mmCIF file of C-alpha atoms in Angstrom:
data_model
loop_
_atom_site.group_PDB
_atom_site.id
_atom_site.type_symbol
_atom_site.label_atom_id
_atom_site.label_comp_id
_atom_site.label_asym_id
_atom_site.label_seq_id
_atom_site.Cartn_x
_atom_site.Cartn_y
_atom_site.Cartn_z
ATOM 1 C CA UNK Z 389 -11.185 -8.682 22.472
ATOM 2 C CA UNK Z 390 -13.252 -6.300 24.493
ATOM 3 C CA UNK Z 391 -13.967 -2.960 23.005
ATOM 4 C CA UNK Z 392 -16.608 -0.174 23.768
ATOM 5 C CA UNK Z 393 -19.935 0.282 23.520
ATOM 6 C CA UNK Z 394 -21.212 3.277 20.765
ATOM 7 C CA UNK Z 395 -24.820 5.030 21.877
ATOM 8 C CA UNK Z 396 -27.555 2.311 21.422
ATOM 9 C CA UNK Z 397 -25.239 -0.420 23.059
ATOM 10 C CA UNK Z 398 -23.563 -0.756 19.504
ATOM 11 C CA UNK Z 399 -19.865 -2.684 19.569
ATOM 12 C CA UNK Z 400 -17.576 -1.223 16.914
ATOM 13 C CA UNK Z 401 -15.718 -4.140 15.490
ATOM 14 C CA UNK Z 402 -12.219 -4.189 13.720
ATOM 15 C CA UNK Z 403 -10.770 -6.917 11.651
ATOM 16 C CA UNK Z 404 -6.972 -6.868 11.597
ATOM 17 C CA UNK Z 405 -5.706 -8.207 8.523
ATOM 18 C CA UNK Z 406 -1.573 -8.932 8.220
ATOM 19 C CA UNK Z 407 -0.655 -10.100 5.106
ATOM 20 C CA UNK Z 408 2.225 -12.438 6.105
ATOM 21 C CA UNK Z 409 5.500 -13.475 4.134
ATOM 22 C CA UNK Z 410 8.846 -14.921 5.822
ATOM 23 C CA UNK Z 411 7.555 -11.975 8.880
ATOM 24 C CA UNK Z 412 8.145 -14.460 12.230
ATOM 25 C CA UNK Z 413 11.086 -11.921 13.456
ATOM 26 C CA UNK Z 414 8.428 -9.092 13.240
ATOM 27 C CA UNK Z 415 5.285 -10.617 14.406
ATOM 28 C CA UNK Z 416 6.156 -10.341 18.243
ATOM 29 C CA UNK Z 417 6.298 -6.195 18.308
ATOM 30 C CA UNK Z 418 3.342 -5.719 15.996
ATOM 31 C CA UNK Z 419 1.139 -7.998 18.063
ATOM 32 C CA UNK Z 420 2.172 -6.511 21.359
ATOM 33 C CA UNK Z 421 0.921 -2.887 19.585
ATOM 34 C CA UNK Z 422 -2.308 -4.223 19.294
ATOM 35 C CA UNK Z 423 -3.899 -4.104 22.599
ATOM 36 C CA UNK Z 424 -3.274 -0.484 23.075
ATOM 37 C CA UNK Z 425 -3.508 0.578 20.038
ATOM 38 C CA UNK Z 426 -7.203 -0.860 19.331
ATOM 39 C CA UNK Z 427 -8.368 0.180 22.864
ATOM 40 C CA UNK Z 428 -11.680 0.986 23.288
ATOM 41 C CA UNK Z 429 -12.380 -1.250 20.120
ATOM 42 C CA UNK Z 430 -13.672 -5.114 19.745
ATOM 43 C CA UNK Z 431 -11.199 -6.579 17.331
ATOM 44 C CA UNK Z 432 -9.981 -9.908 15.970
ATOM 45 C CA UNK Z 433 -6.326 -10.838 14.574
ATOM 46 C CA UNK Z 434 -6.448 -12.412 10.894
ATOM 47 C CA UNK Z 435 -2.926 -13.657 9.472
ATOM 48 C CA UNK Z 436 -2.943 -14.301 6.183
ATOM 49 C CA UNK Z 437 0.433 -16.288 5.561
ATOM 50 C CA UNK Z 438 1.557 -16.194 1.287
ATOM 51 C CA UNK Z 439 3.811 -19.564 1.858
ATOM 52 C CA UNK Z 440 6.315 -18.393 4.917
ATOM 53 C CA UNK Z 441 8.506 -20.728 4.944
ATOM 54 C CA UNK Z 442 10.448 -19.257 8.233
ATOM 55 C CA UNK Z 443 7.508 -20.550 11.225
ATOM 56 C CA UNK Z 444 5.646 -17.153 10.191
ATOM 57 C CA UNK Z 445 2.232 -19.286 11.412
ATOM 58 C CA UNK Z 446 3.969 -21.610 14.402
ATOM 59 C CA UNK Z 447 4.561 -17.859 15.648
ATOM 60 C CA UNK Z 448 1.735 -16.183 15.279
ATOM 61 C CA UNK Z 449 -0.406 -18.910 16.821
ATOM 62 C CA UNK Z 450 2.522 -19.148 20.144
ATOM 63 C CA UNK Z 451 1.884 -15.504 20.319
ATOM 64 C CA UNK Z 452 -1.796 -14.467 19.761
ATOM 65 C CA UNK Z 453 -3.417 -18.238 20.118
ATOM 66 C CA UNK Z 454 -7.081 -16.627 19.368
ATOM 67 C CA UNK Z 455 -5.434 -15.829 15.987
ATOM 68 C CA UNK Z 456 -7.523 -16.781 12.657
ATOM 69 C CA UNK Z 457 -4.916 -17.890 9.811
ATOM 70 C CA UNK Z 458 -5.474 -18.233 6.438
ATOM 71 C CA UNK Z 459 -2.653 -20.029 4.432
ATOM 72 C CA UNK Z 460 -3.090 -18.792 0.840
ATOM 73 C CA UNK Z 461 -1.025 -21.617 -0.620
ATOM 74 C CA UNK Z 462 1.843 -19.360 -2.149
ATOM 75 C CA UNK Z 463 3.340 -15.924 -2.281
ATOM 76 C CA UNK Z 464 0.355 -14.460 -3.801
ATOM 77 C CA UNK Z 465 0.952 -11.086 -3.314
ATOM 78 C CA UNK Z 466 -0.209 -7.728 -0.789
ATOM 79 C CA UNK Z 467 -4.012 -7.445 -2.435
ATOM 80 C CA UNK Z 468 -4.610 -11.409 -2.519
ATOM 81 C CA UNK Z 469 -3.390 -11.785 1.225
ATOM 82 C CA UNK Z 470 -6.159 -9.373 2.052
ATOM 83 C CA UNK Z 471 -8.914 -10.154 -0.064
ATOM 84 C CA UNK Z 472 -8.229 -13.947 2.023
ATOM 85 C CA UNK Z 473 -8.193 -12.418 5.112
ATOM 86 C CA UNK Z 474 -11.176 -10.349 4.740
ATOM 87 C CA UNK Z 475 -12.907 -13.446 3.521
ATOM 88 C CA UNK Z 476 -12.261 -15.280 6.811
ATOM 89 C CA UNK Z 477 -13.039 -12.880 9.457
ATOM 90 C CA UNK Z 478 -15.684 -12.890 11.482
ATOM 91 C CA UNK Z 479 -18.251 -9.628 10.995
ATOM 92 C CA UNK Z 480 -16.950 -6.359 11.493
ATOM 93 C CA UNK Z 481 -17.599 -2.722 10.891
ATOM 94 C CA UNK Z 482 -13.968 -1.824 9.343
ATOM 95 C CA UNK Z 483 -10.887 -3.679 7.725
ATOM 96 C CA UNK Z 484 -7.488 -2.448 9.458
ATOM 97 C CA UNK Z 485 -5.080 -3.625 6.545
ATOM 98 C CA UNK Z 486 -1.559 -3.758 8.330
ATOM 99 C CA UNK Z 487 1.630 -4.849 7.160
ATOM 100 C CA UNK Z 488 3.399 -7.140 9.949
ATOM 101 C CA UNK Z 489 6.075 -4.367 10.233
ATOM 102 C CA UNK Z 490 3.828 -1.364 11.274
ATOM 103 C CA UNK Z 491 3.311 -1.047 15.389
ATOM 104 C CA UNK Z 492 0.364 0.991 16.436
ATOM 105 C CA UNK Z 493 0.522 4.058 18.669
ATOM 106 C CA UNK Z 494 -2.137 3.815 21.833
ATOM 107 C CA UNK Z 495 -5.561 5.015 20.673
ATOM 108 C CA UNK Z 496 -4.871 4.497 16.894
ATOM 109 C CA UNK Z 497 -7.188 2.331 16.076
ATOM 110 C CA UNK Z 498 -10.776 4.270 18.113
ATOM 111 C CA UNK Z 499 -8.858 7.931 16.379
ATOM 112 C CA UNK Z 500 -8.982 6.322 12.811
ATOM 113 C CA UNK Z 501 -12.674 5.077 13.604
ATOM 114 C CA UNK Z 502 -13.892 7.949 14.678
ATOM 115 C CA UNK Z 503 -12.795 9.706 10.919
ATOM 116 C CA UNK Z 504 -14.838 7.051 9.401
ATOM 117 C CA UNK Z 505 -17.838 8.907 11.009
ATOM 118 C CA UNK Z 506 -17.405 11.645 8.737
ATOM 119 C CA UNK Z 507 -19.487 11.910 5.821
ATOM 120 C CA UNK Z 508 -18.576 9.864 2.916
ATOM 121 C CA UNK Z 509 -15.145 8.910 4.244
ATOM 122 C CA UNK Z 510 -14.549 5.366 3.140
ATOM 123 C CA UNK Z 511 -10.725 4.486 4.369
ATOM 124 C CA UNK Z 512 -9.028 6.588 7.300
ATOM 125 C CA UNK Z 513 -5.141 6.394 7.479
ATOM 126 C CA UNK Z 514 -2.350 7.745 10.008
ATOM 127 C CA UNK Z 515 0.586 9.814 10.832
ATOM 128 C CA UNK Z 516 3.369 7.475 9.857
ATOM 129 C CA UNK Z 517 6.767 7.748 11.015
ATOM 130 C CA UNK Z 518 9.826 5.594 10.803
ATOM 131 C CA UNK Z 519 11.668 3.535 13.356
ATOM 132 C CA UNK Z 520 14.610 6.477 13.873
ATOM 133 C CA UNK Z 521 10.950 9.042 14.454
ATOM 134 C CA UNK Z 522 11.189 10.096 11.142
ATOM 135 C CA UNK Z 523 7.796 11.024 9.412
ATOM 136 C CA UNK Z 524 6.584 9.145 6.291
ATOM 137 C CA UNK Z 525 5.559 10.715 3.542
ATOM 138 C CA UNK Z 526 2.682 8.558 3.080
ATOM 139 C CA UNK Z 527 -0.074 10.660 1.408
ATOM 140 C CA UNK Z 528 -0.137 10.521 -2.410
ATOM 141 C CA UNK Z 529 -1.764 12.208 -5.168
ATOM 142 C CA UNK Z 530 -2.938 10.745 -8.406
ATOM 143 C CA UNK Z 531 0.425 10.154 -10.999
ATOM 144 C CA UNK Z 532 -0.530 12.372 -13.700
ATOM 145 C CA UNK Z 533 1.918 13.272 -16.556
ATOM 146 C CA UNK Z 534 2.730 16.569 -15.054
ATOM 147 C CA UNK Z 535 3.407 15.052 -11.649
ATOM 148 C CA UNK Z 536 5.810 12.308 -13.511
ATOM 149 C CA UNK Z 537 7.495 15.064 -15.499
ATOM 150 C CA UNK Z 538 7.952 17.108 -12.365
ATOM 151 C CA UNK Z 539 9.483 13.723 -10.532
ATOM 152 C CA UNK Z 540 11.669 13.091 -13.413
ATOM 153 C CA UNK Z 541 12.952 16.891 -13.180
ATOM 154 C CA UNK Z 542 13.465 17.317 -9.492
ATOM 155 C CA UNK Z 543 12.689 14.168 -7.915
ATOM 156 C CA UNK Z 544 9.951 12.836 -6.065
ATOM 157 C CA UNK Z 545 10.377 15.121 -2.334
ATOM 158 C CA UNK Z 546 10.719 18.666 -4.330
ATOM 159 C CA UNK Z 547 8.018 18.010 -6.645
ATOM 160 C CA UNK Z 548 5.795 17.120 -4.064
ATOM 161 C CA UNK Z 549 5.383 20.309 -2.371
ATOM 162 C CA UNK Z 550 3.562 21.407 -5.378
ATOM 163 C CA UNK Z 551 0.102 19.535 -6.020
ATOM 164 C CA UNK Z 552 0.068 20.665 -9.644
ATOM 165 C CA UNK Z 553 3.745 18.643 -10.040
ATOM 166 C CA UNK Z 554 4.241 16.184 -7.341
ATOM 167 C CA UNK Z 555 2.631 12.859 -6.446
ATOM 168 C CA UNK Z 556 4.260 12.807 -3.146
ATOM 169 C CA UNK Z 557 2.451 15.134 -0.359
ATOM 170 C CA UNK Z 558 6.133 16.034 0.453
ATOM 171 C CA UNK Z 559 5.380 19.188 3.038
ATOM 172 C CA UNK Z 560 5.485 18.694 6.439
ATOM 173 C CA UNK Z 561 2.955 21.423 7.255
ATOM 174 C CA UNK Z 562 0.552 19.216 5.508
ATOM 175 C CA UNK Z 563 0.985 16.087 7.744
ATOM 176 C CA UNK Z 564 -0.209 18.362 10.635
ATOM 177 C CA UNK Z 565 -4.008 18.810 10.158
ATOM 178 C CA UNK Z 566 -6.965 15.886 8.902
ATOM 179 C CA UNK Z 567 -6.947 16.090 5.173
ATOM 180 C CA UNK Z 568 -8.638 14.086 2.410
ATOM 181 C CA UNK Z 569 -6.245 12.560 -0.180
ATOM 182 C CA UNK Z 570 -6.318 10.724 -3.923
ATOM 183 C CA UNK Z 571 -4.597 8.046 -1.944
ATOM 184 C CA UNK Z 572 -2.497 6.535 1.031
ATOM 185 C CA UNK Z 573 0.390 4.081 1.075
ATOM 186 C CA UNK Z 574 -1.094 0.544 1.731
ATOM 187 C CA UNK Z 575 0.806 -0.191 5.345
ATOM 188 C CA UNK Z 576 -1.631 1.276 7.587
ATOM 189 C CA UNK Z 577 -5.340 1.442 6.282
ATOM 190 C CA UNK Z 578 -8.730 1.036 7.877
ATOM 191 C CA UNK Z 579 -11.625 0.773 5.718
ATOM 192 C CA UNK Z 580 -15.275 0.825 6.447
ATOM 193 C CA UNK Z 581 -17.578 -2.067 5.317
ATOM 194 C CA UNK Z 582 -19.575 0.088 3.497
ATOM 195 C CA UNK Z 583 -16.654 1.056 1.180
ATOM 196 C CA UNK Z 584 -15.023 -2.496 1.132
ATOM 197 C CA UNK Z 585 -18.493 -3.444 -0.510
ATOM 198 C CA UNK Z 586 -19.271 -0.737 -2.841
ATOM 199 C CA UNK Z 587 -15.247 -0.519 -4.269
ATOM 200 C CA UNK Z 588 -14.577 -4.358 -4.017
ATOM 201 C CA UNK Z 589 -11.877 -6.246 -3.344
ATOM 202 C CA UNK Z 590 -8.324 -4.922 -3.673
ATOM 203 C CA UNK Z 591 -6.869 -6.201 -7.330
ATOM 204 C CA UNK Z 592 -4.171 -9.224 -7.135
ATOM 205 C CA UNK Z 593 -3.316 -8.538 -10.452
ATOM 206 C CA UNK Z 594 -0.510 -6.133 -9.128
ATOM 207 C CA UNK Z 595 0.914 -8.745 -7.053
ATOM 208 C CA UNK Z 596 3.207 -5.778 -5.008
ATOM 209 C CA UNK Z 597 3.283 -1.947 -5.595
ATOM 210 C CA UNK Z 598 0.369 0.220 -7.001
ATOM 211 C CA UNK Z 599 -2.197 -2.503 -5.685
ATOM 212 C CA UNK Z 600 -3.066 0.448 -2.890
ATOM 213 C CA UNK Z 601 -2.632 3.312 -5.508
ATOM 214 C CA UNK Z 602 -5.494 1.633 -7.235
ATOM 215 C CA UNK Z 603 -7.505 0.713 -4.702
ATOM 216 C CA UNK Z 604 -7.786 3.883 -3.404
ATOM 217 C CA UNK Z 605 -8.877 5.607 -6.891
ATOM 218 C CA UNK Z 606 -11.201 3.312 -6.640
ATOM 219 C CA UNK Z 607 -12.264 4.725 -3.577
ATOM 220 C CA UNK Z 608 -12.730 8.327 -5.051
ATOM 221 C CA UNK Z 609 -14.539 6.685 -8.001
ATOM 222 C CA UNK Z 610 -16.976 5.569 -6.042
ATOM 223 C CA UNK Z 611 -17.871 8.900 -4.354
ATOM 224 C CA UNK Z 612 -15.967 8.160 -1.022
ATOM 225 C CA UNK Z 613 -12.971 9.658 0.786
ATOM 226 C CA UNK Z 614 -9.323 8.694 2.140
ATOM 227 C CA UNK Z 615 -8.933 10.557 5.425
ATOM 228 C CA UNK Z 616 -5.928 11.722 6.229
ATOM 229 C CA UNK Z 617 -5.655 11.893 10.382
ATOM 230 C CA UNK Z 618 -2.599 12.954 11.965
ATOM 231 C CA UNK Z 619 -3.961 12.327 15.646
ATOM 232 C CA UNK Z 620 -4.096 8.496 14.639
ATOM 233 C CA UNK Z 621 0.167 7.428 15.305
ATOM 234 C CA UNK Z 622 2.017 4.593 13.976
ATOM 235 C CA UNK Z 623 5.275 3.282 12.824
ATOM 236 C CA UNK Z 624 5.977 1.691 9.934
ATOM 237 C CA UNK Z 625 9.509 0.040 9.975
ATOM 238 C CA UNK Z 626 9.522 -0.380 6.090
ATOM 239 C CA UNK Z 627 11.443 -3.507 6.099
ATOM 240 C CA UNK Z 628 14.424 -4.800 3.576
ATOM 241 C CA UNK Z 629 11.899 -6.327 1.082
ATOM 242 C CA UNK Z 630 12.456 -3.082 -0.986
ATOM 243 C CA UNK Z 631 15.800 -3.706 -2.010
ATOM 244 C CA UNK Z 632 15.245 -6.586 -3.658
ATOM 245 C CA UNK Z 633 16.868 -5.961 -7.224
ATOM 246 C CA UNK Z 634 13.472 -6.544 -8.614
ATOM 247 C CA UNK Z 635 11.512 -4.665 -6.819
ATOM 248 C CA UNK Z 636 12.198 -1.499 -7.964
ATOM 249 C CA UNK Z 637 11.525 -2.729 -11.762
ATOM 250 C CA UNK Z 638 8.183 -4.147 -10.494
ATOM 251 C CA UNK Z 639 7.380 -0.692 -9.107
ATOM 252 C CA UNK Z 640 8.158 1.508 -12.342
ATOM 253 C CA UNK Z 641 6.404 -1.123 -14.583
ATOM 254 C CA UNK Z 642 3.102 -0.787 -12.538
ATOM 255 C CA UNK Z 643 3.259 2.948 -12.318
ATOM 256 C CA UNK Z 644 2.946 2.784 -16.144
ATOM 257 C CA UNK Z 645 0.429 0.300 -16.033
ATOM 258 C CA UNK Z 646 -2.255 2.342 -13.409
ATOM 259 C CA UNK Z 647 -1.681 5.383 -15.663
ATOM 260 C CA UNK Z 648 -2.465 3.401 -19.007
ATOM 261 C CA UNK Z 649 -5.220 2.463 -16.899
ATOM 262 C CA UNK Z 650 -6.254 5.080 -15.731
ATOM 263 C CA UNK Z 651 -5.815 7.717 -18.324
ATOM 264 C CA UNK Z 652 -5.718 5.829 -22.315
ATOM 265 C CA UNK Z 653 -3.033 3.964 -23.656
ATOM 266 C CA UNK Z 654 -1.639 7.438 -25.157
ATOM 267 C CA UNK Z 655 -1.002 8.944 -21.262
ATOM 268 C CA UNK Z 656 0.004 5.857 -20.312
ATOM 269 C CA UNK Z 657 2.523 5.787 -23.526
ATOM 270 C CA UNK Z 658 3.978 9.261 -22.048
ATOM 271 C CA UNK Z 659 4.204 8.357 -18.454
ATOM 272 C CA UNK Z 660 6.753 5.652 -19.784
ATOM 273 C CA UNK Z 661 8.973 8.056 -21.708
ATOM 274 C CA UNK Z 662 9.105 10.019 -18.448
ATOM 275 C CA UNK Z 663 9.708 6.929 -16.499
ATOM 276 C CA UNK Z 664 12.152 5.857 -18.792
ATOM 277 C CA UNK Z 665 14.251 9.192 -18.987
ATOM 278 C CA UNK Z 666 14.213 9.367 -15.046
ATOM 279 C CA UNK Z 667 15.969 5.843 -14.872
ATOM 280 C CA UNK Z 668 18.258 6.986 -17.415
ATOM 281 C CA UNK Z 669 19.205 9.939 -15.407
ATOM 282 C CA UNK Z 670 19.336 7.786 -12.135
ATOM 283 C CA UNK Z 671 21.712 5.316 -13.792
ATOM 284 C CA UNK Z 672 23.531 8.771 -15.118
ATOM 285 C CA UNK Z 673 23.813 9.859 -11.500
ATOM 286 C CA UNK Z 674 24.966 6.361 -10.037
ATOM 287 C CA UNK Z 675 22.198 5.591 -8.181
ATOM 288 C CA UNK Z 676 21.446 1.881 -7.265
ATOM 289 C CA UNK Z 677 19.043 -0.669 -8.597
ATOM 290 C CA UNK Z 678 18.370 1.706 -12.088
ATOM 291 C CA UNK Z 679 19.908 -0.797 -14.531
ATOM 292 C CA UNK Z 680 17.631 -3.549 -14.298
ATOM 293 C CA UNK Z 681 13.972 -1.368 -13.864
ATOM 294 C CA UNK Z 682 15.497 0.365 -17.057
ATOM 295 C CA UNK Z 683 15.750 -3.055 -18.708
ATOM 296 C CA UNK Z 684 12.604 -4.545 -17.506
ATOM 297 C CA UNK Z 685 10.959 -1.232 -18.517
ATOM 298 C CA UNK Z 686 12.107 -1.768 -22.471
ATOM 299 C CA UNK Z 687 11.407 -5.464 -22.412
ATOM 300 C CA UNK Z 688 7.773 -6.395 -23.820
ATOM 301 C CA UNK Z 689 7.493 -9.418 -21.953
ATOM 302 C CA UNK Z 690 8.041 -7.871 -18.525
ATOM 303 C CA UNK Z 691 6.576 -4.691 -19.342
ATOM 304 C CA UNK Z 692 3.271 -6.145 -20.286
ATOM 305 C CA UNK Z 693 3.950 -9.556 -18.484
ATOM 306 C CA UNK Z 694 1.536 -10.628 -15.383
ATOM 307 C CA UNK Z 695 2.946 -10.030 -12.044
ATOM 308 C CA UNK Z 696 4.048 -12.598 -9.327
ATOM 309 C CA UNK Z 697 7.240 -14.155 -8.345
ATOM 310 C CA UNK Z 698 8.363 -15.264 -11.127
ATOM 311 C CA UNK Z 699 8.489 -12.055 -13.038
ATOM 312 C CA UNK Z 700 10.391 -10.487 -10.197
ATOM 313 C CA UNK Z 701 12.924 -13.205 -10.410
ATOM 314 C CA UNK Z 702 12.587 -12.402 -14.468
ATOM 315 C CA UNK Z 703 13.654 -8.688 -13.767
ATOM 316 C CA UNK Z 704 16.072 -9.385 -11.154
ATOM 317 C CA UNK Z 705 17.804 -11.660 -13.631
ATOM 318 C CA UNK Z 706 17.717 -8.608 -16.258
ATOM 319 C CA UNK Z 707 15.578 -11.798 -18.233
ATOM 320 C CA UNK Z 708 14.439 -10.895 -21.759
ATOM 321 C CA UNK Z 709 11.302 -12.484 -21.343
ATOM 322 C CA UNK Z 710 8.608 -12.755 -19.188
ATOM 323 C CA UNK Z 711 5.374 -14.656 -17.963
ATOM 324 C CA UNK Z 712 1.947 -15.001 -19.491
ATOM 325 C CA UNK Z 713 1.626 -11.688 -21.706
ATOM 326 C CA UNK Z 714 -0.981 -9.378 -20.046
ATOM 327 C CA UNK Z 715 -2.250 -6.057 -22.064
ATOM 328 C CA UNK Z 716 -1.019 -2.472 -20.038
#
């Protein structure tokens, strides 16, 4: 695709990475964002398909022909899909890591590579809003104990207008200005090659959930920044793969993972009594989905069990055990 030229005759190149699964009925919109939103930009299209079995690659290719696909041989996961597609593209200055149900704004895409001008920033990331207009709440801070007490106590949206208690940037006011943040949800993320090289790849180990949480501490490990920038749009429909009775067990059993991680088995030992108590208040209050993440949370085997499918299936079933054992 034709882009612009930078000073010196320089051609700033994108790689567009969708990490496909079962996504043919949302392929058509996202690709049709693409032109406009990566104007002024040279860019190429990578699909990399985790086993689709719904015509996810027949579509791309009917759609965008010029379209690289990588076929990872199975549902492998958000972080292994990239690493793939990474792998295949062609060179490039940036990775724009997109899930097939985000559809860029015009001029995302030249706004989000102009923050990666700015000194040490090493991923950029946009306004996000949802299909009804609504905006995201898509910047994060690091989960700390405080900020999993304060989510237990009040819940994730009132905690997060306080930095000192929430993980959730939860204010609007703060979604209005550029800002540099422990983190961004993984939809919508363009990262320089500089950082892709000096953090790595992203880990599969997650398979789904915390895979970006980590990534980008990695990030700020390494010295570099996640930009906020609100002048870069997009919409992120955040599809029905959430409520998959799984899901939400996957999601509370990595949380507790990255903080074991990240802060000693001790911390880590915490977070899960918090995490615990705030499922047993959810399942208190009625709210859907609690009694199986509460299970999966108090089973060893899933608890400490490598991710993938199968232990989704495992925690949807409310299973008592789990896959190969892997240490928090």
């Amino acid at each position: 695709m034709a882009g612009t030229e930078l000073s010196g005759g320089v051609m700033r190149r994108v790689a567009v990475v969708v990490v496909t699964f079962n996504s043919a009925p949302l392929l058509e919109e996202l690709i049709a964002s693409l032109p406009d939103g990566l104007a002024g930009l040279e860019w190429e299209l990578v699909i990399a398909d985790n086993g689709s079995s719904d015509g996810t690659i027949d579509c791309a290719r009917a759609l965008f022909p010029a379209v690289t696909v990588v076929e990872t041989g199975g549902n492998l996961g958000y972080s292994a899909g990239i690493n793939a597609g990474v792998a295949a593209a062609a060179r490039h200055d940036a990775v724009l890591v997109l899930n097939p149900d985000v559809r860029l704004a015009a001029g995302c895409g030249v706004a989000l590579m102009d923050a990666l001008d700015g000194q040490g920033v090493g991923v950029a990331v946009p306004q996000l809003t949802d299909g009804a207009g609504r905006l995201i709440w898509s910047m994060r801070r690091e989960p700390t104990l405080l900020r999993g007490l304060g989510e237990a106590l009040a819940g994730a949206t009132r905690a997060g207008r306080s930095a000192v208690f929430g993980e959730v940037v939860s204010s609007a006011v703060d979604y209005e200005s550029v800002r540099d943040v422990d983190w961004a949800e993984g939809s919508t993320q363009l990262i320089s090659t500089r950082c892709w090289a000096e953090v790595g790849e992203w880990d599969p180990s997650w398979f789904l959930f915390s895979e970006e949480t980590d990534f980008g501490l990695r990030v700020r490990d390494a010295g570099l920044r996640t930009r906020f920038v609100p002048t870069a749009r997009a919409v992120h429909l955040e599809g029905p793969s959430g409520t998959h009775p799984g899901l939400r067990a996957l999601l509370l059993c990595n949380r507790v993972r990255l903080v074991a991680m990240r802060r000693g088995r001790p911390a880590g030992c915490a977070f899960w009594v918090l995490t615990v108590t705030r499922e047993t208040i959810r399942i208190v209050t009625g709210r859907a989905g609690t009694v199986l993440a509460l299970r999966a949370l108090v089973t060893p085997g899933l608890l400490f069990g490598a991710r993938g499918p199968e232990w989704v299936a495992a925690a949807a079933r409310g299973a008592r055990g789990g896959s190969r054992t892997r240490r928090i």
